[in-house]
Amino acid sequence: MQLYQSRNYSRTIAQVLETSSTSDRKAPSIVNVAGTVRTVRKQKRISFAAIGDGSTIQPLQIVLEPVQAQGLSTGTTVEVTGEWRLSPAGKEQSHELKAQSVKIVGSVEAETYPLQKKYHTPEYLRTIPHLRLRTPFNALITRLRSETEFWLHSFFRGQDFVKVQPPLITSSDCEGAGEVFTLSANSAQSTRSSVSTALPATQEYFFRTPRFLTVSSQLHLETFIPEHQRVWSLSPTFRAEKSDTPRHLSEFSMLEVEMRTENLSAVMDLVENMIRTLVRSLQQSRVGSELLRTKGTEEIANPEENGVTDSTMRRRWEGLVGQPWPRITYSQALKQLQAAASNGGRGSQSAPLRDRGLQLEHEKSIVDHFGQGGPVFVTDYPQEIKPFYMLPSEPSLDDGLSSGPTAACFDLLMPEICEVVGGSLREHRLPQLVEAMRQHGIRKPRDASGFADRALDSQGFPSPKGSMSSLDWYIDLRRYGSVPHGGFGLGVDRLLGYLAGVPNIRDVVPYPRYYGRCDC
């Protein structure tokens, strides 16, 4: 079968430049390109313009007659046809485009255009998210995300995983932390009105009862396990956490995986193999080489401000694919932190407590001590600080510090950004799951009278005919043919920021939403 090839598409600038680097032809050829003017330099007898189209960080040099340069300024979108020929000796690019025709597709108000030819701070660019995507470095981050998703698709397809689509609107808070966005339906008239932003005195729920934007797709991914064994998703996630830090967003991308297994090590093996494969692909890609090349240019902040240079980036990537990643228990981590506190080391400002979890400084100390520049798995956290759905782990007497039940879970800590992945085995047994939900206060009566007789069967388990919580459907997964399984969630935006050397997660996503800001 012959595939139809459209003649309406111009070649990307990356394709044109790649052709010049791989071809030894010296004869000029006719080339048609489309893009945005980054810079223009007008002289009396000749003019020059550099255009980009997002396909590469490198602009294309165009030689113009003065009349052809009329109306061109930074930000103008153009279509150019001309001779692709060798540049004169001493030029930065081996080839240049001698324009034969220039068509202005979209003109620009040059005096007010916010993206002039100069360095713009990330803080300023966040105020114009609809325009900052046109800057070369933001275009590079967009391509990094695109390539990452392609590599992830390829990896999971090679592992025989099935990609599924979980819902964004849910009936419950998966983590039980209460940091959820509650949905409400407004009429078109009230949406257009700007007179008042106050909430109505009475709320009519669109779905009859309160529903929320998802904080995790894990519970819904578990519904696929009995049939498909291995599933994954990559979808938006929402948390109404009032955090104003460079590490948090209210809307972010989460990669989540569920697989049939009884072994927590198998889940960690998958995480490690996935990230290693992703980084190796990045090292061998054009987007990876361009990320290294942009460090120290005017496109990004001065690398001396955050310590992220091209050599720093190489060390980061090598730390992810080099030595094996250590796996330690939470108790072993506490032991190291207590030693650091007594010696006045990193993490000593706040003494670690078993039932309080690890703070950011604690996680950094753990990575420094155990990781030696690479990631660290921390396993077997106290059960009381973890969600209800985690399977208990076997008691460990490795260091004498364990003083309570632990969960079969892990966090993956990376240098600088710390927690990136969290995972666990799931409680697949019906009685134990119900008891865990009760201990976490999740299974509560909807009214104060007679719920026990209606909601429990003769064995004391929740009856399929009764209803005690919005997670009754989750209990059904254990009632009807449950299997041992586990999984994890990875914060994609946080990982991309680490790989790209971008210290603030708000500069990794196209439209950052965080506490107090949702601009467009």
Short mmCIF file of C-alpha atoms in Angstrom, two decimals, residues 184-191 199-200 203:
data_model
loop_
_atom_site.label_atom_id
_atom_site.label_comp_id
_atom_site.label_asym_id
_atom_site.label_seq_id
_atom_site.Cartn_x
_atom_site.Cartn_y
_atom_site.Cartn_z
CA SER A 184 -19.55 22.54 40.84
CA ALA A 185 -21.67 23.32 37.80
CA ASN A 186 -22.20 26.98 36.89
CA SER A 187 -24.54 28.28 34.22
CA ALA A 188 -23.06 30.01 31.21
CA GLN A 189 -24.57 33.30 32.41
CA SER A 190 -22.93 33.10 35.84
CA THR A 191 -19.62 32.11 34.25
CA LEU A 199 -20.17 31.12 45.77
CA PRO A 200 -23.95 30.64 45.77
CA GLN A 203 -25.08 24.32 46.04
#
